C-alpha atoms as one frame of an Amber mdcrd trajectory, in Angstrom:
protein
  25.590  19.198  -8.194  27.324  20.172 -11.657  25.301  17.502 -13.546  22.377
  18.785 -11.965  22.645  22.325 -12.752  23.718  21.828 -16.392  20.753  19.290
 -16.834  17.979  21.700 -15.621  15.205  22.590 -17.754  13.914  25.979 -18.443
  10.672  27.009 -16.433   8.957  27.190 -19.957   9.805  23.536 -20.431   8.958
  22.131 -17.184   5.161  24.008 -17.138   5.078  22.517 -20.775   5.816  18.936
 -19.411   3.442  19.385 -16.391   0.656  20.772 -18.949   1.090  18.106 -21.284
   0.742  15.321 -18.573  -1.927  16.601 -16.198  -3.779  18.418 -19.214  -3.909
  14.962 -20.771  -4.994  13.348 -17.750  -7.587  15.841 -17.075  -9.094  15.369
 -20.803  -9.219  11.829 -20.155 -11.287  12.186 -16.763 -13.449  15.104 -18.423
 -14.624  12.634 -21.397 -15.695   9.755 -18.647 -17.439  12.440 -16.402 -21.195
  12.358 -16.197 -23.632  15.218 -15.367 -25.523  13.177 -12.894 -22.761  11.271
 -11.176 -23.315   7.851  -9.300 -22.133   7.782  -5.573 -21.277   3.986  -6.287
 -19.636   4.736  -9.329 -17.598   7.352  -7.779 -16.224   4.779  -5.228 -16.096
   1.690  -6.959 -16.983   2.218 -11.074 -19.889   0.004 -10.616 -17.918  -3.181
  -9.420 -17.414  -4.078 -12.962 -13.789  -3.164 -14.388 -12.286  -5.381 -16.984
  -8.874  -6.875 -16.767  -6.613  -4.505 -18.676  -7.614  -1.295 -17.071  -7.879
  -3.048 -13.273  -4.139  -4.801 -14.000  -2.775  -1.488 -14.865  -4.288   0.137
 -11.947  -3.400  -1.870  -9.492   0.400  -1.710 -10.907   0.237   1.911 -10.864
  -1.170   2.094  -7.620   1.731  -0.248  -5.885   4.472   1.739  -8.061   5.085
   5.253  -6.710   7.897   7.792  -6.823   9.009   6.757  -3.307   9.005   2.932
  -4.069  11.436   3.679  -7.140  13.598   6.107  -4.902  13.821   3.567  -2.093
  14.183   0.570  -4.531  17.330   2.348  -5.758  18.495   3.385  -1.931  18.303
  -0.306  -1.090  20.629  -1.127  -4.066  23.042   1.572  -3.009  22.900   0.523
   0.570  22.913  -3.302   0.279  23.910  -3.983  -3.113  22.670  -6.150  -5.922
  20.394  -8.083  -3.401  18.666  -4.801  -2.075  16.633  -4.195  -5.034  15.556
  -7.701  -5.165  14.613  -7.750  -1.560  12.665  -4.494  -1.888  10.827  -5.510
  -5.378  10.342  -9.307  -5.188   8.588  -8.956  -1.819   6.733  -6.277  -2.695
   5.741  -8.219  -5.989   4.709 -11.313  -4.253   2.407  -9.269  -1.710   0.371
  -8.471  -4.548   0.175 -12.034  -5.463  -1.016 -13.207  -2.078  -3.997 -10.625
  -2.154  -5.849 -12.270  -4.661  -6.914 -15.856  -2.748  -8.005 -13.333   0.154
  -9.776 -11.114  -2.210 -11.649 -13.749  -3.832 -13.249 -14.468  -0.570 -13.742
 -11.003   0.470 -15.924 -10.525  -2.643 -17.428 -13.707  -2.153 -19.075 -12.542
   1.445 -19.161  -8.745   0.276 -19.642  -8.379  -3.405 -21.151  -5.025  -3.386
 -19.004  -3.410  -0.678 -16.847  -0.181  -1.119 -14.346  -0.413   1.781 -12.961
  -3.255   4.081 -14.074  -0.670   7.115 -17.625  -0.998   5.690 -17.513  -4.801
   5.928 -16.081  -4.940   9.279 -18.781  -2.594  10.263 -21.551  -5.262   8.907
 -19.518  -7.991  10.767 -18.577  -6.600  13.854 -19.732  -2.979  14.462 -18.422
   0.484  14.924 -15.312  -0.295  16.754 -13.527  -2.277  14.173 -14.625  -0.289
  11.531 -13.308   2.752  12.886 -10.175   1.181  13.571  -9.594   0.105   9.871
 -10.881   3.454   8.763  -8.724   5.503  10.857  -5.600   3.543  10.241  -6.230
   4.415   6.210  -7.072   7.727   6.915  -3.665   8.122   8.500  -1.906   6.041
   6.007  -3.409   7.712   2.971  -2.744  11.021   4.070   1.358  10.067   4.833
   1.167   8.418   1.152  -0.425  11.509  -0.267   2.195  13.875   1.485   5.254
  11.702   0.289   4.158  11.959  -3.507   3.695  15.298  -3.120   7.401  15.706
  -1.443   8.634  13.507  -3.999   7.074  15.976  -6.727   8.354  19.035  -5.289
  11.981  17.590  -4.730  12.070  16.648  -8.435  10.679  19.865  -9.894  13.333
  21.611  -7.527  15.994  19.857  -8.808  15.239  19.904 -12.613  13.835  23.304
 -12.951  14.092  26.671 -11.516  11.198  26.356  -9.309  11.162  26.036  -5.584
  10.103  23.058  -3.842   7.046  24.479  -2.478   6.223  25.487  -5.894   6.605
  22.206  -7.138   4.591  20.488  -4.135   1.456  22.712  -5.294   1.948  22.144
  -8.733   1.628  18.637  -8.273  -1.022  18.711  -6.181  -3.313  20.902  -8.315
  -2.600  18.579 -11.066  -3.626  15.322  -9.219  -6.582  17.240  -7.945  -7.493
  18.688 -11.023  -8.207  15.149 -12.897  -9.408  13.094  -9.849 -12.127  15.672
  -8.161 -14.762  15.078 -10.832 -15.145  11.376 -11.273 -13.397   9.991  -8.304
 -12.400   6.463  -8.786 -13.120   6.190 -12.222 -10.780   8.973 -13.060  -7.880
   7.283 -11.004  -8.227   3.942 -12.804  -8.380   5.231 -16.336  -5.765   7.346
 -16.162  -3.533   5.139 -14.174  -3.834   2.819 -17.539  -2.048   5.404 -19.611
   0.280   6.309 -16.740   1.420   2.781 -16.134   2.199   2.349 -20.135   4.197
   5.313 -20.069   5.998   4.314 -16.802   6.792   0.859 -18.360   7.956   2.327
 -21.560  10.128   4.890 -19.823  11.952   1.992 -17.616  12.654  -0.007 -20.806
  14.505   2.719 -22.361  16.024   4.669 -19.570  17.374   2.252 -17.369  19.459
   0.337 -20.191  20.722   3.903 -21.627  22.033   5.118 -18.162  23.626   1.633
 -18.002  25.409   1.688 -20.900  26.274   5.448 -20.432  27.939   4.943 -17.213
  30.214   2.451 -18.857  28.300  -0.927 -18.280  29.423  -3.589 -17.773  33.047
  -2.622 -17.157  31.774  -0.369 -14.519  30.893  -3.533 -12.623  34.611  -5.265
 -13.031  36.535  -1.806 -11.756  33.796  -0.907  -9.171  33.824  -4.281  -7.226
  36.584  -3.115  -4.895  34.188  -0.501  -3.485  31.739  -3.056  -2.179  31.942
  -4.335   1.318  31.652  -7.701   1.914  28.091  -7.898   2.495  27.306  -5.767
  -0.274  29.040  -7.881  -2.575  27.219 -11.053  -1.345  23.640 -11.933  -2.935
  22.466 -13.959   0.120  23.734 -10.993   2.456  21.994 -11.904   6.115  22.141
  -8.060   6.812  20.166  -7.204   3.682  17.575  -9.794   4.331  17.315  -8.807
   8.259  17.286  -5.063   7.749  15.399  -4.711   4.127  13.984  -7.960   3.310
  12.182  -9.411   6.442  11.018  -6.119   7.697   9.519  -5.514   4.329   7.565
  -8.796   4.046   5.879  -8.204   7.328   5.277  -4.315   6.181   3.655  -5.139
   2.872   1.598  -7.967   3.892  -0.285  -5.579   6.276  -0.392  -3.098   3.455
  -1.731  -5.450   1.166  -4.656  -6.813   3.400  -5.145  -3.296   5.311  -4.929
  -0.655   2.767  -8.213   0.919   1.004  -6.224   1.965  -2.235  -5.942  -2.010
  -2.815  -9.416  -3.001  -1.263 -10.810  -0.438  -3.566  -9.605  -1.740  -6.754
 -10.483  -5.556  -5.330 -13.985  -4.256  -4.955 -13.955  -2.750  -8.289 -12.812
  -5.494 -10.506 -14.816  -8.063 -12.212 -15.521 -10.628  -9.727 -13.983 -13.427
 -12.049 -10.957 -11.396 -13.029  -9.290 -11.122  -9.572  -6.651 -13.691  -9.994
  -5.565 -12.457 -13.383  -5.680  -8.866 -12.504  -3.405  -9.523  -9.417  -0.944
 -12.101 -11.021  -0.180  -9.590 -13.839   0.211  -6.655 -11.468   2.631  -8.741
  -9.587   4.877  -9.151 -12.566   4.454  -5.665 -13.535   5.492  -4.086 -10.191
   8.316  -6.516  -9.697   9.870  -5.647 -13.023   9.820  -2.087 -12.853  10.668
  -1.522  -9.371  13.891  -3.974  -9.375  14.776  -2.669 -12.751  14.914   1.111
 -11.636  16.686  -0.262  -8.118  19.402  -1.631 -10.303  20.239   2.184 -10.711
  21.219   2.320  -7.198  23.346  -0.746  -7.621  25.193   1.092 -10.287  25.740
   4.074  -8.404  27.367   1.950  -5.716  29.985   0.361  -8.319  30.523   3.910
  -9.629  31.251   5.367  -6.303  28.490   7.904  -7.188  27.935  10.341  -4.588
  24.357  11.744  -4.293  23.555  15.201  -4.263  23.781  16.734  -0.514  24.376
  13.220   0.513  20.674  12.391   0.250  20.207   8.888  -1.134  16.601   9.801
  -2.684  18.538  12.151  -5.005  20.433   8.906  -6.337  17.727   8.487  -9.218
  17.285  12.065 -10.459  21.104  12.641 -10.088  21.877   9.607 -12.387  19.312
  10.761 -14.794  20.408  14.063 -14.846  24.279  12.869 -15.195  23.703  10.413
 -17.826  20.434  11.026 -19.927  20.301  13.221 -23.115  17.495  16.160 -22.637
  14.879  14.153 -24.587  15.193  11.205 -22.156  15.458  13.491 -19.127  11.954
  14.941 -20.109  10.729  11.341 -20.398  12.319  10.475 -17.018  10.641  13.720
 -15.480   7.101  12.416 -16.894   7.716   8.880 -15.457   8.481  10.018 -12.075
   5.538  12.467 -12.296   3.443   9.706 -13.562   4.647   7.378 -10.903   3.589
   9.617  -7.964   0.311  10.938  -9.337  -1.258   7.365  -9.928  -0.572   6.694
  -6.262  -1.709  10.148  -4.967  -5.041   9.652  -7.050  -5.791   6.545  -5.553
  -5.173   7.958  -2.028  -7.834  10.689  -2.812 -10.225   8.111  -3.998  -9.539
   6.051  -0.949 -10.075   8.782   1.565 -13.196   9.869  -0.187 -14.641   6.625
  -0.124 -13.929   6.099   3.646 -15.494   9.326   4.326 -18.552   8.854   1.988
 -19.331   5.344   2.669 -17.938   4.741   6.659 -18.424   8.161   8.198 -21.509
   9.636   6.256 -22.954   6.419   4.948 -22.870   4.502   8.080 -22.163   6.628
  10.841 -23.783   9.994  10.274 -27.007   9.532   8.210 -27.336   5.681   8.357
 -27.379   3.254   5.620 -31.326   3.426   5.081 -31.206   7.209   4.984 -27.808
   8.305   3.077 -28.402  10.590   0.361 -26.043  10.173  -2.717 -26.039  13.464
  -3.600 -24.775  14.507  -0.068 -22.237  11.499  -0.568 -20.948  12.885  -3.487
 -20.394  16.260  -2.010 -18.525  14.850   0.974 -16.444  12.952  -1.222 -15.217
  15.990  -3.083 -14.923  17.998  -0.148 -12.558  15.160   1.463 -10.241  15.059
  -1.551  -9.642  19.134  -1.256  -9.102  18.893   2.045  -6.711  16.053   2.048
  -4.821  17.391  -0.633  -4.367  20.917   1.535  -3.595  19.049   4.365  -0.977
  16.867   2.718   0.284  20.120   1.026   0.892  21.656   4.444   2.490  18.827
   6.096   4.769  18.150   2.767   6.631  21.208   3.935   7.978  19.386   6.892
   9.692  17.027   4.437   9.673  14.126   7.237  11.229  10.835   6.561   8.268
   9.457   4.998   9.719   6.022   4.161  10.113   5.135   8.002   6.538   6.591
   8.489   5.299   4.408   5.886   7.032   1.282   7.258   5.497   2.336  10.635
   1.994   2.771   9.523   2.561  -1.063   7.792   3.781  -2.357  11.141   0.775
  -0.646  12.892  -1.630  -2.330  10.065   0.375  -5.781  11.070  -1.999  -5.629
  14.280  -5.006  -5.617  12.117  -4.147  -8.766   9.478  -5.266 -11.785  11.342
  -8.253 -10.193  13.029  -9.427  -8.714   9.763  -8.810 -12.099   7.546 -10.146
 -14.502  10.483 -13.297 -12.118  10.319 -13.970 -13.725   6.579 -13.376 -17.107
   7.444 -14.037 -17.798  11.077 -17.530 -17.531  12.217 -16.314 -17.451  15.964
 -14.621 -14.071  15.605 -16.404 -11.223  17.498 -16.292  -7.404  17.835 -14.809
  -7.939  21.331 -12.031 -10.122  20.425 -11.449  -8.093  17.127 -10.952  -4.730
  19.213  -9.206  -6.278  22.033  -6.604  -8.241  20.051  -5.751  -4.846  18.253
  -5.146  -2.886  21.080  -3.133  -5.551  22.900  -0.812  -5.694  19.889  -0.560
  -1.711  19.753   0.461  -1.807  23.347   3.301  -4.333  22.892   4.218  -2.860
  19.618   5.083   0.582  20.424   7.302  -0.015  23.118   9.270  -2.573  21.280
   9.391  -0.469  18.119  10.650   2.860  19.831  12.754   0.966  22.610  10.698
   2.714  25.230  11.466  -0.119  27.615  14.985  -1.735  27.426  15.192  -5.076
  25.462  17.930  -6.326  27.395  17.777  -9.761  29.671  14.291 -11.337  30.356
  12.094  -8.858  28.222  14.389  -8.909  24.997  13.772 -12.818  25.426  10.039
 -12.439  25.508   9.984  -9.945  22.634  11.969 -12.739  20.789   9.726 -15.397
  21.432   6.666 -13.223  20.773   8.782 -12.416  17.414   9.123 -15.762  16.257
   5.527 -16.708  16.876   4.984 -13.692  14.366   7.289 -15.273  11.964   5.063
 -18.513  12.023   1.669 -16.208  11.834   3.246 -14.204   8.477   4.307 -17.476
   6.798   1.157 -19.227   8.131  -1.064 -16.711   6.436   0.545 -16.712   3.042
   0.188 -20.367   2.823  -3.436 -20.239   3.898  -4.525 -18.205   1.329  -3.413
 -20.703  -1.103  -3.633 -23.840   0.184  -6.115 -23.841   3.408  -5.959 -23.809
   7.278  -4.150 -27.241   7.446  -1.265 -26.645   5.524  -1.027 -23.019   6.706
  -0.700 -24.699  10.554   1.956 -27.032   9.476   4.197 -24.103   7.518   3.511
 -21.725  10.958   4.504 -24.473  13.368   7.491 -25.373  11.290   8.816 -21.955
  10.634   8.581 -21.090  14.671  10.649 -24.357  15.216  13.287 -23.452  12.433
  13.667 -20.036  13.277  13.492 -20.109  17.120  17.193 -21.451  17.937  18.701
 -18.558  15.846  16.047 -15.706  16.459  15.616 -16.104  20.358  18.558 -13.970
  21.899  19.179 -11.935  18.888  16.002 -10.861  17.110  15.144  -7.989  19.386
  18.337  -6.331  18.097  16.285  -5.504  14.732  13.620  -3.090  16.333  11.774
  -2.605  12.824  11.311  -6.206  12.114  10.775  -7.469  15.853   8.096  -4.539
  16.144   6.166  -5.836  13.463   6.500  -9.318  14.098   4.992  -8.855  17.542
   2.398  -6.931  16.269   1.329  -9.760  14.275   1.874 -12.389  16.805   0.002
 -10.602  19.861  -3.226  -9.696  17.558  -3.026 -13.254  16.561  -2.880 -14.884
  19.973  -5.203 -12.717  21.849  -8.044 -12.752  18.952  -7.671 -16.475  18.889
  -7.910 -17.131  22.635 -11.142 -14.811  22.608 -12.659 -16.673  20.250 -12.063
 -20.311  20.418 -14.552 -21.099  22.822 -17.166 -18.945  21.614 -20.564 -20.988
  20.817 -22.257 -18.234  18.871 -21.304 -18.279  15.121 -21.952 -15.844  12.586
 -24.007 -16.109   9.230 -21.632 -14.793   6.523 -24.604 -14.044   4.118 -25.737
 -11.220   6.306 -22.617  -9.056   5.130 -24.003  -9.007   1.357 -27.238  -7.959
   2.465 -25.691  -5.147   5.041 -23.354  -3.908   2.243 -24.111  -2.466  -0.972
 -25.080   0.002  -3.094 -26.269   3.445  -1.599 -27.727   4.851  -5.109 -30.171
   2.020  -5.215 -31.258   2.090  -1.397 -30.835  -0.758   1.055 -31.559  -4.048
  -0.497 -32.747  -5.641   2.706 -34.125  -3.770   5.540 -34.647  -7.180   7.439
 -31.010  -7.341   7.935 -29.804  -3.892   9.345 -26.292  -3.049  10.155 -25.126
  -4.106  13.795 -25.050  -1.761  16.509 -21.731  -0.647  18.227 -21.652  -4.258
  20.068 -23.231  -6.845  17.701 -22.432  -9.801  19.514 -25.792 -11.369  19.735
 -25.846 -14.808  18.679 -26.055 -15.330  14.871 -26.935 -18.339  12.680 -23.841
 -20.263  12.339 -21.961 -19.569   9.107 -19.303 -21.567   7.054 -15.624 -21.288
   7.792 -12.917 -21.927   5.327 -11.871 -25.649   4.418
């Protein structure tokens, strides 16, 4: 506490830093504002964003304050392998998006949301499932970033937590409200450059100020055998494996990611996501090493809260100028994700709620859509501020939402490649997966005995599904089947009988396996195929009106026979 007290900024300095940051981003946003705003530009910036801004925006969106805090927490809890498990797998999930993203843009080049595409493919049921999960996920993420901002400001200034939350919320809303997604991606570019520069300076300074490398020699005795083991099975089972499953689901189901996928120029999808992979991994692993350093030093976080490791270490070892840079880095990290959540929520309400379910694609008024989008941002900000006061365990909530999205991954991806998947198969498989996931995740039913074996078998199948999907994007269905089956065979002897003891991991894997099995079983014997070319004609620009009235969006149960489409090789 003494380090924090002596490092606190005055109220005037904090106000000046916030005005500098949010004032600058607002000026950038104002320069790109348009008197006659375009609804499609507000949602996806015309589907034509270049490489530099797209890669920076993808990196900034994936990096947020909680990811930095969580990476350090992982290092403090699991030792040197902790940040690797957190940052490496998160980075690889960005990489795994791009092959799927190329297929998604191929069949829906002008879409605004994944839920909009699911409406064109299946109907309202699958659309509302995907849209609803994203509304919940984005609100939780928004709330988390406001909490991180409130805690940071309260720790380093005379202001209270509530005042800090209001300051961050107002600042983000200020520059995002007028220009929507375009403001988000352009300011992301500035923010990620600032964050990368700050990490490159701050992390080495803290390390050397704390006595590196001698601290690692004298502090090794403080580590448990598992913390000192780079290949710790505990770190993998409790941190790495659950994060692989959850982040893959985030990559496929999260609207903030999908929005950037639909916005980037189609031929730049691969370099954009490859660059973001490297940027995310380097930054998050680098910051996470502060947690490892704290572990070796025997550092006790303020109030026993591991989320205070990074600000506490910064306050103790950084001079005032670099502490101000650290403050800007964290504010930039949380703001870049918060503005993405606002843009995602507004696009869902504009395209999925108003554009398709209230007015209808042919009658949607672009001006009304813009009003809906801006009202959504204001209401979402107010809701997140209200719930931020509860200071819930946000990381647990986000892992929970990621696991829920695991129930959607196979049905969503299969809908882009396999013409036999029906709306009924999609809906039933997701509901069945959730029905099994919830009791397993929250231990509503004892997992001893026979039920535990059933959970283990389903979880092992989930391992095959996750690894198979990763391989499928790059190498096709045949390689995916080989890897999936091999993963099940190799992991079964070790996992059956014990995997159910890890509730978070087994719950996520069960969600994957049940949704996959049910969706496949309900689709494999279906004779009717779907014509994927219909998706491009049923989605697209709202400002220019519907491009093909002969291919209207399907009704709520659109399982009438369609011409056979193509499947992935």
